[in-house]
Tab-separated table of C-alpha atoms in Angstrom:
chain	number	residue	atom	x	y	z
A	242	UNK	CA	142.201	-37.911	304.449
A	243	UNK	CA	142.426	-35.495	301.702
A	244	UNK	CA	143.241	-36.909	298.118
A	245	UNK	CA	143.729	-34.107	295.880
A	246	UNK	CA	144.791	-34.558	291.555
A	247	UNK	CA	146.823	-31.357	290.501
A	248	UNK	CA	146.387	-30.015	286.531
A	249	UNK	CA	149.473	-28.093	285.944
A	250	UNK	CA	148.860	-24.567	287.167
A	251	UNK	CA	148.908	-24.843	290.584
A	252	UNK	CA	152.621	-26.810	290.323
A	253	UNK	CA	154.285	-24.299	288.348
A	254	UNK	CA	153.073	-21.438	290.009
A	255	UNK	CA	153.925	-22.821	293.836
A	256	UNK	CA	157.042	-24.132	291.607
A	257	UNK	CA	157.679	-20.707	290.724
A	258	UNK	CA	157.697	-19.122	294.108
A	259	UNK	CA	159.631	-22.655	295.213
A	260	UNK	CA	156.768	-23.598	297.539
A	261	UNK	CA	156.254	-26.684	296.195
A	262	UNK	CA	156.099	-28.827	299.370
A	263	UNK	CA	153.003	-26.911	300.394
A	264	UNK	CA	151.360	-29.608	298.232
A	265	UNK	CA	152.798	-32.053	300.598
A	266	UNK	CA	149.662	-30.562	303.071
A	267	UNK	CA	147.299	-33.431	301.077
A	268	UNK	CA	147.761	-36.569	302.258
A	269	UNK	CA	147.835	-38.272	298.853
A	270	UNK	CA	148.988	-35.998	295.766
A	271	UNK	CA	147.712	-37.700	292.342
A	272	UNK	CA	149.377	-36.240	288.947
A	273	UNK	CA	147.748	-37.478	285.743
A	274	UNK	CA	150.576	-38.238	283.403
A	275	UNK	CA	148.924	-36.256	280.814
A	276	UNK	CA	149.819	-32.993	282.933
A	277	UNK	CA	153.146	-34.980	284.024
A	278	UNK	CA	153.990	-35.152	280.411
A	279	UNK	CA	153.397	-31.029	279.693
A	280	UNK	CA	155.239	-30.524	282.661
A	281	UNK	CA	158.115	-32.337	281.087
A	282	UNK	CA	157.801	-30.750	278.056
A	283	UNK	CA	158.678	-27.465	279.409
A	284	UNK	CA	161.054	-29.045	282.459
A	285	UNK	CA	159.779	-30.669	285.328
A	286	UNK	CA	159.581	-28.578	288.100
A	287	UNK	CA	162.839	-28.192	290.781
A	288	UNK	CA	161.304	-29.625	293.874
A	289	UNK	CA	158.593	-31.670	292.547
A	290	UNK	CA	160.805	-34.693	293.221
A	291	UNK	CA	160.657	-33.250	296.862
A	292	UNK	CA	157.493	-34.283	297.777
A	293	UNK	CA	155.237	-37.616	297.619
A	294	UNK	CA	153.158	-38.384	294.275
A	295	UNK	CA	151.579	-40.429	292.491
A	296	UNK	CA	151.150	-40.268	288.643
A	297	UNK	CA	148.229	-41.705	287.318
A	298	UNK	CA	146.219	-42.545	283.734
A	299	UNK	CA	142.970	-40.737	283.230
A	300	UNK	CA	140.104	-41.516	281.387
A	301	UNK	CA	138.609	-39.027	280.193
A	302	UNK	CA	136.144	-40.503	277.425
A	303	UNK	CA	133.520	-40.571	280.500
A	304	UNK	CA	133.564	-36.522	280.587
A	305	UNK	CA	131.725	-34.001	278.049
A	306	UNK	CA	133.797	-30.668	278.440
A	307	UNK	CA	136.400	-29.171	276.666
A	308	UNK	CA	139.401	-28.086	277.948
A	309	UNK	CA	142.575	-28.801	277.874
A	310	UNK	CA	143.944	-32.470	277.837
A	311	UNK	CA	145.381	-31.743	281.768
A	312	UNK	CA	142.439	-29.918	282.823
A	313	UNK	CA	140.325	-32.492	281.230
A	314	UNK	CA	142.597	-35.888	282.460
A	315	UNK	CA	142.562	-34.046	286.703
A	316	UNK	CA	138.679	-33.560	286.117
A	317	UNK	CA	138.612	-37.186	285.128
A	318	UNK	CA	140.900	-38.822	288.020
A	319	UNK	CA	139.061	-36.348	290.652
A	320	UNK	CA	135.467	-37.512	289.393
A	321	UNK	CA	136.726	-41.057	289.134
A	322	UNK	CA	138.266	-40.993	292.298
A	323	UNK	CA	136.154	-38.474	294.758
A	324	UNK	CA	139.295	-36.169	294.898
A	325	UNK	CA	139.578	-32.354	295.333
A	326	UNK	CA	140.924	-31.259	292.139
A	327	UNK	CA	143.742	-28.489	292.207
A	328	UNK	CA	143.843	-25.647	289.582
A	329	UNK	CA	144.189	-22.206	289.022
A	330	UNK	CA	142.325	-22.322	285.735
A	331	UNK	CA	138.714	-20.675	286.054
A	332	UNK	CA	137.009	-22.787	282.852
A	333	UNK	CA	138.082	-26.396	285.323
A	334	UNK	CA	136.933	-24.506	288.237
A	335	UNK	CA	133.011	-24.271	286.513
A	336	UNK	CA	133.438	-27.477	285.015
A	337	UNK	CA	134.259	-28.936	288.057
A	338	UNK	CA	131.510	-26.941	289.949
A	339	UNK	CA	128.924	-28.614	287.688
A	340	UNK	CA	130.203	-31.921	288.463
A	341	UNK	CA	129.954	-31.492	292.489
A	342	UNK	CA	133.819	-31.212	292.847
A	343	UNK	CA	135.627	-29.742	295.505
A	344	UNK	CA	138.156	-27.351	293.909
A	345	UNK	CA	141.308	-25.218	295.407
A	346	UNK	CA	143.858	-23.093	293.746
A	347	UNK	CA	147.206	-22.008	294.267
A	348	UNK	CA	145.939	-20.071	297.426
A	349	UNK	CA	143.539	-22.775	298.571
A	350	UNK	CA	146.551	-24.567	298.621
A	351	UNK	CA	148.409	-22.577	300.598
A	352	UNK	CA	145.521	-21.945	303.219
A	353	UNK	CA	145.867	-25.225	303.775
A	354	UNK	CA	148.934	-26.019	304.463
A	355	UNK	CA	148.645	-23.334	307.171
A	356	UNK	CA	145.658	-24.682	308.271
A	357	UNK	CA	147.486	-28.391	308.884
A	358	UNK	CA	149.978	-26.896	310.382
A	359	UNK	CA	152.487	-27.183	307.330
A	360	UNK	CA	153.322	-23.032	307.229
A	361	UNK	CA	153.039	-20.548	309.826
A	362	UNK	CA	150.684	-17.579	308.848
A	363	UNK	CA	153.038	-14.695	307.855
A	364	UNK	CA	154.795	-17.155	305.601
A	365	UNK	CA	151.090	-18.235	304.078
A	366	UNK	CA	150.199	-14.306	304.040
A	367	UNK	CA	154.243	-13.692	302.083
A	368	UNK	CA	153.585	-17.054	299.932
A	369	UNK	CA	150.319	-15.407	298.476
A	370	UNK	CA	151.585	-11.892	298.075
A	371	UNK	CA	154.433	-13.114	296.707
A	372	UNK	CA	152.653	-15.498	294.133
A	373	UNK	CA	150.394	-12.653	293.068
A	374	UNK	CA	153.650	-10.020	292.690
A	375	UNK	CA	155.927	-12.854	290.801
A	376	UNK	CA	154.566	-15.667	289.070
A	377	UNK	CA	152.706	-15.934	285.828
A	378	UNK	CA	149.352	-16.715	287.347
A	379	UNK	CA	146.916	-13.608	287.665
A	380	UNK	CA	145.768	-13.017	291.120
A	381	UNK	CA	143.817	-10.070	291.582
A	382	UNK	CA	143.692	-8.410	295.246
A	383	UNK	CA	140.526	-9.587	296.722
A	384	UNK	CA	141.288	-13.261	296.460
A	385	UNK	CA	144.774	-12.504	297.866
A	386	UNK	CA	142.505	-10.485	300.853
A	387	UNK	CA	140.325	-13.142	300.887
A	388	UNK	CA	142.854	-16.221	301.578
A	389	UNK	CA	144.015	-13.610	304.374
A	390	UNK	CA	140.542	-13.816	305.686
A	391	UNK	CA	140.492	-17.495	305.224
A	392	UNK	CA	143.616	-17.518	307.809
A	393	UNK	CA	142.340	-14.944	309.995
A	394	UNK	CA	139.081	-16.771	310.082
A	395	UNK	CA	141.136	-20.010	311.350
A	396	UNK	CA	142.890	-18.657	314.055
């Protein structure tokens, strides 16, 4: 069973190439509501009501790093709660590193909803092109080749 806590990158962008219910490829999606409440702040994503979630209080007082309040509150919940944490945000990524986490982005994410069966592979290989040519998140070609490889590598 894979319980995974989201900071807010990795909804927007999937949100932005309306892939949002690749997220439904965890089996238990965990929001902290401080990343809930940014999200409302600039509109909750179309399609996050789409999919199952739970939104949960963090406490972060236990962690010393210093990030954002999302990145910080997911770090929290996933340490708290032994769950993959899910961002596209390189600083949570190295925290979460040095706290033994298991961490996947926007195209971890996507790798594995193909790899439970969620997506067929040209739509995983489109979703990842596609999020590197138009969303705000900054992809650079070999992790987009690598994901491929992570697919290929599956088959």
């Amino acid at each position: 069973m894979i319980v995974a806590v989201a900071d807010a990158g990795p909804i927007i962008h999937l949100a932005e190439i309306e892939s949002l219910s690749v997220l439904s490829a965890v089996d238990e999606l965990l929001i902290p509501q401080t990343v809930y409440d940014e999200l409302e702040a600039g509109t909750v994503p179309h399609g996050l009501d789409d999919i199952s979630y739970d939104v949960v209080e963090a406490d972060p007082a236990a962690l010393s790093i210093e990030l954002d309040p999302g990145e910080t509150a997911a770090l929290a919940i996933a340490t708290d709660r032994s769950a993959v944490l899910l961002t596209d945000d390189l600083e949570a990524r190295d925290a979460a590193a040095d706290l033994n986490i298991e961490v996947h982005g926007s195209i971890g994410i996507i790798v594995l909803a193909y790899t439970r069966d969620r997506i067929s592979k040209s739509r995983a290989i489109d979703l990842m092109r596609t999020l590197q040519s138009e969303t705000s998140l900054f992809i650079t070609d070999a992790v987009v080749e690598r994901g491929v490889e992570l697919l290929e590598d599956d088959a």
